[in-house]
């Protein structure tokens, strides 16, 4: 089993992948995802989506989607680690594999105001450039200096 650490943002849902290799094409494994070692297995719900994956050329990729409501709990600059393990469908009495850490680092965004000056009483278009994204933002919230929309 392998995984590649990735960089993520906490503003959109993210996916983590657990790759299991060396499988027979007709023998998928059951992948279990957890937040902590030996923790409660995660299920499809408001926080997560789980795709077991299918075997192709001896490789099965299971994907954990961490939904935006859960991602909001992770602070910028922090890291997160989930655990995946596999259990044979060919040998159902066999033990579950050792857990693999699947890691991600939450990126820090850079925001630069493009239009910086507005004359009182005039119309203006305000825009900004955002860097550090892993995929396109669905929306941008604008707030005044007092923190209101």
PDB file of C-alpha atoms in Angstrom:
ATOM      1  CA  UNK A   1       0.000   0.000   0.000  1.00  0.00           C
ATOM      2  CA  UNK A   2       1.221   3.478  -0.814  1.00  0.00           C
ATOM      3  CA  UNK A   3       0.094   7.087  -0.749  1.00  0.00           C
ATOM      4  CA  UNK A   4       1.659  10.348  -1.807  1.00  0.00           C
ATOM      5  CA  UNK A   5       1.530  13.326   0.567  1.00  0.00           C
ATOM      6  CA  UNK A   6      -0.283  16.261  -0.986  1.00  0.00           C
ATOM      7  CA  UNK A   7      -1.012  19.913  -0.400  1.00  0.00           C
ATOM      8  CA  UNK A   8      -4.628  20.930   0.207  1.00  0.00           C
ATOM      9  CA  UNK A   9      -6.726  23.953   1.051  1.00  0.00           C
ATOM     10  CA  UNK A  10      -9.377  24.138   3.755  1.00  0.00           C
ATOM     11  CA  UNK A  11     -11.821  26.073   1.569  1.00  0.00           C
ATOM     12  CA  UNK A  12     -12.986  23.240  -0.714  1.00  0.00           C
ATOM     13  CA  UNK A  13     -13.453  19.481  -0.392  1.00  0.00           C
ATOM     14  CA  UNK A  14     -10.294  17.431  -0.812  1.00  0.00           C
ATOM     15  CA  UNK A  15      -9.454  13.866  -1.798  1.00  0.00           C
ATOM     16  CA  UNK A  16      -6.842  11.496  -0.418  1.00  0.00           C
ATOM     17  CA  UNK A  17      -5.905   8.255  -2.201  1.00  0.00           C
ATOM     18  CA  UNK A  18      -4.745   4.932  -0.807  1.00  0.00           C
ATOM     19  CA  UNK A  19      -3.162   2.730  -3.491  1.00  0.00           C
ATOM     20  CA  UNK A  20      -3.073  -1.054  -3.059  1.00  0.00           C
ATOM     21  CA  UNK A  21      -0.948  -2.989  -5.542  1.00  0.00           C
ATOM     22  CA  UNK A  22      -0.113  -6.609  -6.274  1.00  0.00           C
ATOM     23  CA  UNK A  23      -3.762  -7.658  -6.519  1.00  0.00           C
ATOM     24  CA  UNK A  24      -5.457 -10.173  -8.799  1.00  0.00           C
ATOM     25  CA  UNK A  25      -7.768  -8.260 -11.159  1.00  0.00           C
ATOM     26  CA  UNK A  26     -10.832 -10.143  -9.937  1.00  0.00           C
ATOM     27  CA  UNK A  27     -10.029  -9.816  -6.203  1.00  0.00           C
ATOM     28  CA  UNK A  28     -10.808  -6.343  -4.887  1.00  0.00           C
ATOM     29  CA  UNK A  29      -9.948  -5.574  -1.281  1.00  0.00           C
ATOM     30  CA  UNK A  30     -12.125  -3.746   1.234  1.00  0.00           C
ATOM     31  CA  UNK A  31     -10.430  -0.521   2.272  1.00  0.00           C
ATOM     32  CA  UNK A  32     -11.157   1.029   5.654  1.00  0.00           C
ATOM     33  CA  UNK A  33     -10.427   4.700   6.360  1.00  0.00           C
ATOM     34  CA  UNK A  34      -9.934   6.097   9.888  1.00  0.00           C
ATOM     35  CA  UNK A  35      -8.993   9.439  11.452  1.00  0.00           C
ATOM     36  CA  UNK A  36      -6.830   7.784  14.133  1.00  0.00           C
ATOM     37  CA  UNK A  37      -5.068   4.441  14.587  1.00  0.00           C
ATOM     38  CA  UNK A  38      -7.626   1.781  15.447  1.00  0.00           C
ATOM     39  CA  UNK A  39     -10.319   4.494  15.455  1.00  0.00           C
ATOM     40  CA  UNK A  40     -13.887   4.076  14.304  1.00  0.00           C
ATOM     41  CA  UNK A  41     -14.083   3.384  10.547  1.00  0.00           C
ATOM     42  CA  UNK A  42     -15.253   6.402   8.544  1.00  0.00           C
ATOM     43  CA  UNK A  43     -18.478   6.171   6.536  1.00  0.00           C
ATOM     44  CA  UNK A  44     -20.142   8.172   3.775  1.00  0.00           C
ATOM     45  CA  UNK A  45     -21.832  11.068   5.588  1.00  0.00           C
ATOM     46  CA  UNK A  46     -21.825  14.864   5.785  1.00  0.00           C
ATOM     47  CA  UNK A  47     -18.059  14.890   6.474  1.00  0.00           C
ATOM     48  CA  UNK A  48     -16.755  12.169   4.154  1.00  0.00           C
ATOM     49  CA  UNK A  49     -17.264  10.345   0.899  1.00  0.00           C
ATOM     50  CA  UNK A  50     -15.572   6.997   0.305  1.00  0.00           C
ATOM     51  CA  UNK A  51     -14.975   5.191  -2.974  1.00  0.00           C
ATOM     52  CA  UNK A  52     -13.537   1.693  -2.572  1.00  0.00           C
ATOM     53  CA  UNK A  53     -12.214   1.593  -6.131  1.00  0.00           C
ATOM     54  CA  UNK A  54     -11.802  -1.349  -8.477  1.00  0.00           C
ATOM     55  CA  UNK A  55      -8.754  -3.385  -9.443  1.00  0.00           C
ATOM     56  CA  UNK A  56      -7.118  -2.547 -12.749  1.00  0.00           C
ATOM     57  CA  UNK A  57      -3.743  -4.023 -13.768  1.00  0.00           C
ATOM     58  CA  UNK A  58      -3.312  -5.289 -10.201  1.00  0.00           C
ATOM     59  CA  UNK A  59      -3.867  -1.860  -8.584  1.00  0.00           C
ATOM     60  CA  UNK A  60      -6.849  -0.594  -6.574  1.00  0.00           C
ATOM     61  CA  UNK A  61      -7.152   3.089  -5.638  1.00  0.00           C
ATOM     62  CA  UNK A  62      -9.507   3.893  -2.776  1.00  0.00           C
ATOM     63  CA  UNK A  63     -10.425   7.571  -2.491  1.00  0.00           C
ATOM     64  CA  UNK A  64     -11.478   9.407   0.661  1.00  0.00           C
ATOM     65  CA  UNK A  65     -13.230  12.720   0.007  1.00  0.00           C
ATOM     66  CA  UNK A  66     -13.063  15.102   2.957  1.00  0.00           C
ATOM     67  CA  UNK A  67     -16.055  17.380   2.507  1.00  0.00           C
ATOM     68  CA  UNK A  68     -15.846  21.127   2.995  1.00  0.00           C
ATOM     69  CA  UNK A  69     -17.632  21.103   6.367  1.00  0.00           C
ATOM     70  CA  UNK A  70     -14.893  18.858   7.765  1.00  0.00           C
ATOM     71  CA  UNK A  71     -12.076  20.730   5.966  1.00  0.00           C
ATOM     72  CA  UNK A  72     -13.138  23.942   7.729  1.00  0.00           C
ATOM     73  CA  UNK A  73     -11.881  22.338  10.976  1.00  0.00           C
ATOM     74  CA  UNK A  74      -8.282  22.293   9.720  1.00  0.00           C
ATOM     75  CA  UNK A  75      -6.185  25.420  10.234  1.00  0.00           C
ATOM     76  CA  UNK A  76      -4.054  26.920   7.502  1.00  0.00           C
ATOM     77  CA  UNK A  77      -0.472  25.733   7.830  1.00  0.00           C
ATOM     78  CA  UNK A  78      -1.455  22.552   9.703  1.00  0.00           C
ATOM     79  CA  UNK A  79      -1.217  18.984   8.504  1.00  0.00           C
ATOM     80  CA  UNK A  80      -3.720  16.175   8.565  1.00  0.00           C
ATOM     81  CA  UNK A  81      -3.231  12.419   8.578  1.00  0.00           C
ATOM     82  CA  UNK A  82      -5.813   9.762   7.833  1.00  0.00           C
ATOM     83  CA  UNK A  83      -5.272   6.014   8.030  1.00  0.00           C
ATOM     84  CA  UNK A  84      -6.206   3.404   5.440  1.00  0.00           C
ATOM     85  CA  UNK A  85      -6.036  -0.362   5.707  1.00  0.00           C
ATOM     86  CA  UNK A  86      -7.085  -3.211   3.429  1.00  0.00           C
ATOM     87  CA  UNK A  87      -8.778  -6.562   3.973  1.00  0.00           C
ATOM     88  CA  UNK A  88      -8.746  -9.380   1.437  1.00  0.00           C
ATOM     89  CA  UNK A  89     -12.001 -10.430  -0.202  1.00  0.00           C
ATOM     90  CA  UNK A  90     -10.261 -13.542  -1.508  1.00  0.00           C
ATOM     91  CA  UNK A  91      -9.285 -14.635   2.023  1.00  0.00           C
ATOM     92  CA  UNK A  92     -12.048 -13.206   4.255  1.00  0.00           C
ATOM     93  CA  UNK A  93     -10.652 -14.860   7.396  1.00  0.00           C
ATOM     94  CA  UNK A  94      -7.325 -13.035   7.032  1.00  0.00           C
ATOM     95  CA  UNK A  95      -6.508 -10.043   9.214  1.00  0.00           C
ATOM     96  CA  UNK A  96      -6.775  -6.454   8.097  1.00  0.00           C
ATOM     97  CA  UNK A  97      -3.476  -4.997   6.866  1.00  0.00           C
ATOM     98  CA  UNK A  98      -1.324  -2.613   8.865  1.00  0.00           C
ATOM     99  CA  UNK A  99      -2.640   0.964   8.638  1.00  0.00           C
ATOM    100  CA  UNK A 100      -0.980   3.339   6.187  1.00  0.00           C
ATOM    101  CA  UNK A 101      -0.703   7.057   6.963  1.00  0.00           C
ATOM    102  CA  UNK A 102      -2.197   9.199   4.187  1.00  0.00           C
ATOM    103  CA  UNK A 103      -1.006  12.753   4.767  1.00  0.00           C
ATOM    104  CA  UNK A 104      -1.796  16.249   3.548  1.00  0.00           C
ATOM    105  CA  UNK A 105      -0.586  19.739   4.431  1.00  0.00           C
ATOM    106  CA  UNK A 106      -3.040  22.637   4.520  1.00  0.00           C
ATOM    107  CA  UNK A 107      -1.659  25.479   2.410  1.00  0.00           C
ATOM    108  CA  UNK A 108      -1.448  29.124   3.332  1.00  0.00           C
ATOM    109  CA  UNK A 109      -3.167  31.383   0.804  1.00  0.00           C
ATOM    110  CA  UNK A 110      -1.707  34.551  -0.547  1.00  0.00           C
ATOM    111  CA  UNK A 111      -4.231  37.265  -1.383  1.00  0.00           C
ATOM    112  CA  UNK A 112      -3.207  40.397  -3.234  1.00  0.00           C
ATOM    113  CA  UNK A 113      -5.609  43.261  -3.854  1.00  0.00           C
ATOM    114  CA  UNK A 114      -5.475  44.356  -7.491  1.00  0.00           C
ATOM    115  CA  UNK A 115      -7.570  47.504  -7.128  1.00  0.00           C
ATOM    116  CA  UNK A 116      -6.413  49.343  -4.034  1.00  0.00           C
ATOM    117  CA  UNK A 117      -7.951  52.806  -4.254  1.00  0.00           C
ATOM    118  CA  UNK A 118     -11.566  53.893  -4.560  1.00  0.00           C
ATOM    119  CA  UNK A 119     -12.750  57.488  -4.625  1.00  0.00           C
ATOM    120  CA  UNK A 120     -15.601  58.299  -2.242  1.00  0.00           C
ATOM    121  CA  UNK A 121     -18.935  58.397  -4.053  1.00  0.00           C
ATOM    122  CA  UNK A 122     -17.709  56.612  -7.183  1.00  0.00           C
ATOM    123  CA  UNK A 123     -18.393  53.139  -8.561  1.00  0.00           C
ATOM    124  CA  UNK A 124     -15.467  50.753  -8.633  1.00  0.00           C
ATOM    125  CA  UNK A 125     -14.665  47.128  -9.365  1.00  0.00           C
ATOM    126  CA  UNK A 126     -12.636  45.410  -6.671  1.00  0.00           C
ATOM    127  CA  UNK A 127     -10.614  42.318  -7.523  1.00  0.00           C
ATOM    128  CA  UNK A 128      -7.906  40.179  -5.991  1.00  0.00           C
ATOM    129  CA  UNK A 129      -5.408  37.487  -6.962  1.00  0.00           C
ATOM    130  CA  UNK A 130      -5.323  34.380  -4.783  1.00  0.00           C
ATOM    131  CA  UNK A 131      -2.268  32.096  -4.798  1.00  0.00           C
ATOM    132  CA  UNK A 132      -1.657  28.709  -3.192  1.00  0.00           C
ATOM    133  CA  UNK A 133      -4.809  27.042  -4.565  1.00  0.00           C
ATOM    134  CA  UNK A 134      -4.991  23.347  -5.399  1.00  0.00           C
ATOM    135  CA  UNK A 135      -8.145  23.803  -7.495  1.00  0.00           C
ATOM    136  CA  UNK A 136     -10.463  26.629  -8.525  1.00  0.00           C
ATOM    137  CA  UNK A 137     -12.490  28.330  -5.814  1.00  0.00           C
ATOM    138  CA  UNK A 138     -16.263  28.062  -6.075  1.00  0.00           C
ATOM    139  CA  UNK A 139     -16.722  31.532  -4.599  1.00  0.00           C
ATOM    140  CA  UNK A 140     -14.985  34.394  -2.801  1.00  0.00           C
ATOM    141  CA  UNK A 141     -16.480  36.078   0.268  1.00  0.00           C
ATOM    142  CA  UNK A 142     -15.865  39.817   0.503  1.00  0.00           C
ATOM    143  CA  UNK A 143     -15.906  41.600   3.850  1.00  0.00           C
ATOM    144  CA  UNK A 144     -15.508  45.191   4.932  1.00  0.00           C
ATOM    145  CA  UNK A 145     -12.721  46.163   7.322  1.00  0.00           C
ATOM    146  CA  UNK A 146     -15.218  45.694  10.153  1.00  0.00           C
ATOM    147  CA  UNK A 147     -15.692  42.042   9.113  1.00  0.00           C
ATOM    148  CA  UNK A 148     -19.183  42.283   7.617  1.00  0.00           C
ATOM    149  CA  UNK A 149     -20.269  41.330   4.085  1.00  0.00           C
TER     150      UNK A 149
END
